[in-house]
Amino acid sequence: MGVLIPLVARAGVLAEAGSVLTAARAGRGALLTITGEPGIGKTRLAEEAAAQADGFEVIWTWCPAATEGAALRPWSRVVRVLAGGHTAVARLIADSPFLAALADPARSGDARDPEGARSQLSFDLAEVFAVAAAKRPVLVVIDDAHHADVSSVQLLTELAPALRTMPAAVLVTARDGDRDWHGRLDMRTALLRSGDVISLQPLAAGDVAAVVASVTGAPAGPDLVGVIAERSAGNPFLVTELARQLAGRNAEPAAARAIVPDSVRALAGARVGELTGTARDVVLAASVLGTRFRRDVLAALAGLEPGELAGALAAGRDAGLLQLAEPGEDRFRHDLVRDAIYDSIPADARERLHTRAGGVLASLADRGRDVDDAEIAYHLARAGTAAAGPAAEYARRAGDRALATLAFEDAVHWYERAASSLAAVRAGDDEQARAALRLGATRLAAGDLDGGRAGFRQAAERAR
């Protein structure tokens, strides 16, 4: 996880999380959501709670920021991990066409009865949790749920009631701002109503001083702490970053105001500017791939050999921009850092990088590597009109995959993307009619009667 943000002034909320785990250990599980603004310490608190979950089987999964993955991606990971560690769970998955489709991209569920199929998927997932937790309590951590696809959140809310009678808990982190939910406020409401909620608040001045002392290794004067508190607004991530900026400078408050950036954007920009050409190019390219990124994809995107890439990534870590994630993966230290760097790239350069990223991922997929069609479609959709044709094809494939896993809402999303791209390239009437028909049928499966009828009308108009 890299260097952790000091956990200060969180004893109360950590105890709340601990009480949920204690109840789960006794067979009274729950869904617990940790909310707050970016950088407030949601993931850090989840890490600490998971570290204290003695006796639990802990499974981490996440919802990709900036890039869009396959529908139900976090649940696919959970199901695969549980199947790998439990023979009985593996048998359950093999016997359920719905779970089998979730675990294996080559399989598909039976969507002839959409409502019944989704209910069966929820039931089967709850049974998987119950069987796994009968051997050992289970804690699943889902990070950044505000980035989740609609179907993943719906499945989570459907699972929540079943947790109350088993030794299992799901801990979710999510931002609580309206913009962070991308206009899907009903999803946020459903999530928060489905279980317990911890809302993290900014640090008080005294707690800011404790964080600064922890980061710099020495207490800071009240005036200097005041500068950091003012610039960070008590946000733990920003407090930590600003304290690192000041570490070893012995700055007086007046001088500190000139040293300390007043935003993450300025701070990230300054650190990127200190990197050499190759390292800077690698960090910029990585930001196009998202907060988490695979080294093999980044190497191909940047056109570097593994040794060159390793040196550039090490420089990014030394600059406080990157940190190690899982084997073969790295990540930016925070979404805020990634977003600031990505936004600094000129629009035309971003389009070129997205075009190359889509090509790299498509090439890896053709060679049998684990790449989602949705990831490819995401990049091609941001590559400009020149890539609209391939973007339509990969969006259609992503919709097909979502439909196969009963993620009807997300299939609608991707089919809408495909239809939009086809319109952008002025595809033939027959092709656009097929896209509209596919979209209309999927809207009906998702319960959108009006949208389904509209899709059928569009298909009929194109077919004339």
PDB file of C-alpha atoms in Angstrom, residues 274-415:
ATOM      1  CA  GLU A 274      11.056  18.080 -11.127  1.00  0.00           C
ATOM      2  CA  LEU A 275      11.151  14.754 -13.008  1.00  0.00           C
ATOM      3  CA  THR A 276      13.446  14.007 -15.942  1.00  0.00           C
ATOM      4  CA  GLY A 277      11.981  13.795 -19.443  1.00  0.00           C
ATOM      5  CA  THR A 278      11.398  10.020 -19.508  1.00  0.00           C
ATOM      6  CA  ALA A 279      10.024   9.827 -15.984  1.00  0.00           C
ATOM      7  CA  ARG A 280       7.759  12.801 -16.640  1.00  0.00           C
ATOM      8  CA  ASP A 281       6.422  11.220 -19.849  1.00  0.00           C
ATOM      9  CA  VAL A 282       5.762   7.944 -18.028  1.00  0.00           C
ATOM     10  CA  VAL A 283       3.833   9.637 -15.213  1.00  0.00           C
ATOM     11  CA  LEU A 284       1.731  11.589 -17.725  1.00  0.00           C
ATOM     12  CA  ALA A 285       1.006   8.421 -19.712  1.00  0.00           C
ATOM     13  CA  ALA A 286       0.131   6.542 -16.516  1.00  0.00           C
ATOM     14  CA  SER A 287      -2.451   9.172 -15.628  1.00  0.00           C
ATOM     15  CA  VAL A 288      -4.310   8.333 -18.847  1.00  0.00           C
ATOM     16  CA  LEU A 289      -4.597   4.704 -17.709  1.00  0.00           C
ATOM     17  CA  GLY A 290      -6.213   5.663 -14.393  1.00  0.00           C
ATOM     18  CA  THR A 291      -5.337   5.713 -10.703  1.00  0.00           C
ATOM     19  CA  ARG A 292      -4.232   2.049 -10.887  1.00  0.00           C
ATOM     20  CA  PHE A 293      -2.330   0.804 -13.916  1.00  0.00           C
ATOM     21  CA  ARG A 294      -0.604  -2.334 -15.162  1.00  0.00           C
ATOM     22  CA  ARG A 295       3.090  -2.085 -15.894  1.00  0.00           C
ATOM     23  CA  ASP A 296       2.900  -4.128 -19.096  1.00  0.00           C
ATOM     24  CA  VAL A 297       0.243  -1.768 -20.489  1.00  0.00           C
ATOM     25  CA  LEU A 298       2.200   1.315 -19.424  1.00  0.00           C
ATOM     26  CA  ALA A 299       5.437  -0.040 -20.926  1.00  0.00           C
ATOM     27  CA  ALA A 300       3.748  -0.539 -24.296  1.00  0.00           C
ATOM     28  CA  LEU A 301       2.028   2.832 -24.113  1.00  0.00           C
ATOM     29  CA  ALA A 302       5.276   4.633 -23.265  1.00  0.00           C
ATOM     30  CA  GLY A 303       7.361   2.550 -25.686  1.00  0.00           C
ATOM     31  CA  LEU A 304       9.870   1.540 -23.007  1.00  0.00           C
ATOM     32  CA  GLU A 305      11.725  -1.626 -22.093  1.00  0.00           C
ATOM     33  CA  PRO A 306      11.025  -3.013 -18.583  1.00  0.00           C
ATOM     34  CA  GLY A 307      14.314  -1.690 -17.188  1.00  0.00           C
ATOM     35  CA  GLU A 308      13.677   1.845 -18.429  1.00  0.00           C
ATOM     36  CA  LEU A 309      10.116   1.740 -17.107  1.00  0.00           C
ATOM     37  CA  ALA A 310      11.271   0.538 -13.691  1.00  0.00           C
ATOM     38  CA  GLY A 311      13.598   3.515 -13.369  1.00  0.00           C
ATOM     39  CA  ALA A 312      10.889   5.977 -14.374  1.00  0.00           C
ATOM     40  CA  LEU A 313       8.402   4.470 -11.917  1.00  0.00           C
ATOM     41  CA  ALA A 314      10.992   4.610  -9.145  1.00  0.00           C
ATOM     42  CA  ALA A 315      11.461   8.311  -9.864  1.00  0.00           C
ATOM     43  CA  GLY A 316       7.706   8.789  -9.658  1.00  0.00           C
ATOM     44  CA  ARG A 317       7.639   7.057  -6.283  1.00  0.00           C
ATOM     45  CA  ASP A 318      10.568   9.143  -5.024  1.00  0.00           C
ATOM     46  CA  ALA A 319       8.630  12.267  -6.035  1.00  0.00           C
ATOM     47  CA  GLY A 320       5.690  11.155  -3.902  1.00  0.00           C
ATOM     48  CA  LEU A 321       3.403  10.698  -6.918  1.00  0.00           C
ATOM     49  CA  LEU A 322       3.267   6.903  -7.246  1.00  0.00           C
ATOM     50  CA  GLN A 323       3.337   3.845  -5.046  1.00  0.00           C
ATOM     51  CA  LEU A 324       3.396   0.078  -5.505  1.00  0.00           C
ATOM     52  CA  ALA A 325       0.053  -1.678  -5.702  1.00  0.00           C
ATOM     53  CA  GLU A 326      -0.169  -5.388  -6.485  1.00  0.00           C
ATOM     54  CA  PRO A 327       2.419  -7.492  -8.345  1.00  0.00           C
ATOM     55  CA  GLY A 328       2.701  -6.055 -11.843  1.00  0.00           C
ATOM     56  CA  GLU A 329       0.704  -2.962 -10.921  1.00  0.00           C
ATOM     57  CA  ASP A 330       1.391   0.515  -9.594  1.00  0.00           C
ATOM     58  CA  ARG A 331      -0.907   3.348  -8.630  1.00  0.00           C
ATOM     59  CA  PHE A 332      -0.963   7.058  -7.999  1.00  0.00           C
ATOM     60  CA  ARG A 333      -0.872   7.914  -4.326  1.00  0.00           C
ATOM     61  CA  HIS A 334      -4.388   9.298  -4.579  1.00  0.00           C
ATOM     62  CA  ASP A 335      -7.137   9.981  -7.109  1.00  0.00           C
ATOM     63  CA  LEU A 336      -6.555  13.690  -6.476  1.00  0.00           C
ATOM     64  CA  VAL A 337      -2.952  13.408  -7.666  1.00  0.00           C
ATOM     65  CA  ARG A 338      -3.885  11.404 -10.740  1.00  0.00           C
ATOM     66  CA  ASP A 339      -6.690  13.787 -11.683  1.00  0.00           C
ATOM     67  CA  ALA A 340      -4.455  16.838 -11.328  1.00  0.00           C
ATOM     68  CA  ILE A 341      -1.783  15.344 -13.587  1.00  0.00           C
ATOM     69  CA  TYR A 342      -4.296  14.103 -16.163  1.00  0.00           C
ATOM     70  CA  ASP A 343      -5.977  17.518 -16.351  1.00  0.00           C
ATOM     71  CA  SER A 344      -2.604  19.136 -17.028  1.00  0.00           C
ATOM     72  CA  ILE A 345      -2.205  17.260 -20.340  1.00  0.00           C
ATOM     73  CA  PRO A 346      -3.328  19.302 -23.379  1.00  0.00           C
ATOM     74  CA  ALA A 347      -6.531  17.989 -24.965  1.00  0.00           C
ATOM     75  CA  ASP A 348      -4.921  16.928 -28.250  1.00  0.00           C
ATOM     76  CA  ALA A 349      -2.139  15.080 -26.441  1.00  0.00           C
ATOM     77  CA  ARG A 350      -4.735  13.324 -24.261  1.00  0.00           C
ATOM     78  CA  GLU A 351      -6.591  12.138 -27.364  1.00  0.00           C
ATOM     79  CA  ARG A 352      -3.382  10.736 -28.837  1.00  0.00           C
ATOM     80  CA  LEU A 353      -2.565   8.911 -25.609  1.00  0.00           C
ATOM     81  CA  HIS A 354      -6.083   7.466 -25.394  1.00  0.00           C
ATOM     82  CA  THR A 355      -5.821   6.309 -29.017  1.00  0.00           C
ATOM     83  CA  ARG A 356      -2.545   4.533 -28.267  1.00  0.00           C
ATOM     84  CA  ALA A 357      -3.898   3.101 -25.009  1.00  0.00           C
ATOM     85  CA  GLY A 358      -6.904   1.646 -26.816  1.00  0.00           C
ATOM     86  CA  GLY A 359      -4.601   0.077 -29.400  1.00  0.00           C
ATOM     87  CA  VAL A 360      -2.283  -1.390 -26.763  1.00  0.00           C
ATOM     88  CA  LEU A 361      -5.176  -2.921 -24.819  1.00  0.00           C
ATOM     89  CA  ALA A 362      -6.791  -4.302 -27.983  1.00  0.00           C
ATOM     90  CA  SER A 363      -3.490  -5.920 -28.961  1.00  0.00           C
ATOM     91  CA  LEU A 364      -3.149  -7.512 -25.514  1.00  0.00           C
ATOM     92  CA  ALA A 365      -6.736  -8.772 -25.704  1.00  0.00           C
ATOM     93  CA  ASP A 366      -6.044 -10.338 -29.113  1.00  0.00           C
ATOM     94  CA  ARG A 367      -3.152 -12.223 -27.518  1.00  0.00           C
ATOM     95  CA  GLY A 368      -5.417 -13.645 -24.816  1.00  0.00           C
ATOM     96  CA  ARG A 369      -4.455 -11.287 -22.001  1.00  0.00           C
ATOM     97  CA  ASP A 370      -6.948 -10.304 -19.304  1.00  0.00           C
ATOM     98  CA  VAL A 371      -8.327  -7.081 -20.794  1.00  0.00           C
ATOM     99  CA  ASP A 372     -11.952  -5.940 -20.692  1.00  0.00           C
ATOM    100  CA  ASP A 373     -13.636  -4.769 -23.877  1.00  0.00           C
ATOM    101  CA  ALA A 374     -15.019  -1.984 -21.676  1.00  0.00           C
ATOM    102  CA  GLU A 375     -11.500  -0.702 -20.956  1.00  0.00           C
ATOM    103  CA  ILE A 376     -10.733  -0.543 -24.667  1.00  0.00           C
ATOM    104  CA  ALA A 377     -14.044   1.179 -25.399  1.00  0.00           C
ATOM    105  CA  TYR A 378     -13.365   3.754 -22.682  1.00  0.00           C
ATOM    106  CA  HIS A 379     -10.087   4.859 -24.258  1.00  0.00           C
ATOM    107  CA  LEU A 380     -11.334   4.824 -27.843  1.00  0.00           C
ATOM    108  CA  ALA A 381     -14.354   6.913 -26.859  1.00  0.00           C
ATOM    109  CA  ARG A 382     -11.913   9.562 -25.594  1.00  0.00           C
ATOM    110  CA  ALA A 383      -9.680   9.366 -28.634  1.00  0.00           C
ATOM    111  CA  GLY A 384     -11.792  11.696 -30.786  1.00  0.00           C
ATOM    112  CA  THR A 385     -13.941  11.127 -33.823  1.00  0.00           C
ATOM    113  CA  ALA A 386     -11.174   9.343 -35.719  1.00  0.00           C
ATOM    114  CA  ALA A 387     -11.607   6.331 -33.414  1.00  0.00           C
ATOM    115  CA  ALA A 388     -15.430   6.421 -33.288  1.00  0.00           C
ATOM    116  CA  GLY A 389     -15.790   3.316 -35.492  1.00  0.00           C
ATOM    117  CA  PRO A 390     -13.657   1.006 -33.304  1.00  0.00           C
ATOM    118  CA  ALA A 391     -15.161   2.666 -30.213  1.00  0.00           C
ATOM    119  CA  ALA A 392     -18.636   1.590 -31.366  1.00  0.00           C
ATOM    120  CA  GLU A 393     -17.508  -2.008 -31.861  1.00  0.00           C
ATOM    121  CA  TYR A 394     -15.844  -2.326 -28.452  1.00  0.00           C
ATOM    122  CA  ALA A 395     -18.751  -0.580 -26.726  1.00  0.00           C
ATOM    123  CA  ARG A 396     -21.076  -3.114 -28.342  1.00  0.00           C
ATOM    124  CA  ARG A 397     -18.859  -5.947 -27.089  1.00  0.00           C
ATOM    125  CA  ALA A 398     -18.825  -4.444 -23.592  1.00  0.00           C
ATOM    126  CA  GLY A 399     -22.627  -4.280 -23.709  1.00  0.00           C
ATOM    127  CA  ASP A 400     -22.811  -7.915 -24.794  1.00  0.00           C
ATOM    128  CA  ARG A 401     -20.597  -8.904 -21.863  1.00  0.00           C
ATOM    129  CA  ALA A 402     -22.699  -6.888 -19.410  1.00  0.00           C
ATOM    130  CA  LEU A 403     -25.834  -8.554 -20.744  1.00  0.00           C
ATOM    131  CA  ALA A 404     -24.235 -11.988 -20.318  1.00  0.00           C
ATOM    132  CA  THR A 405     -23.661 -11.268 -16.621  1.00  0.00           C
ATOM    133  CA  LEU A 406     -27.215  -9.932 -16.141  1.00  0.00           C
ATOM    134  CA  ALA A 407     -25.913  -6.384 -15.642  1.00  0.00           C
ATOM    135  CA  PHE A 408     -28.764  -4.931 -17.680  1.00  0.00           C
ATOM    136  CA  GLU A 409     -28.300  -1.313 -16.593  1.00  0.00           C
ATOM    137  CA  ASP A 410     -24.676  -1.367 -17.667  1.00  0.00           C
ATOM    138  CA  ALA A 411     -25.486  -3.110 -20.926  1.00  0.00           C
ATOM    139  CA  VAL A 412     -27.804  -0.161 -21.638  1.00  0.00           C
ATOM    140  CA  HIS A 413     -24.922   2.236 -20.893  1.00  0.00           C
ATOM    141  CA  TRP A 414     -22.576   0.534 -23.342  1.00  0.00           C
ATOM    142  CA  TYR A 415     -25.190   0.076 -26.059  1.00  0.00           C
TER     143      TYR A 415
END
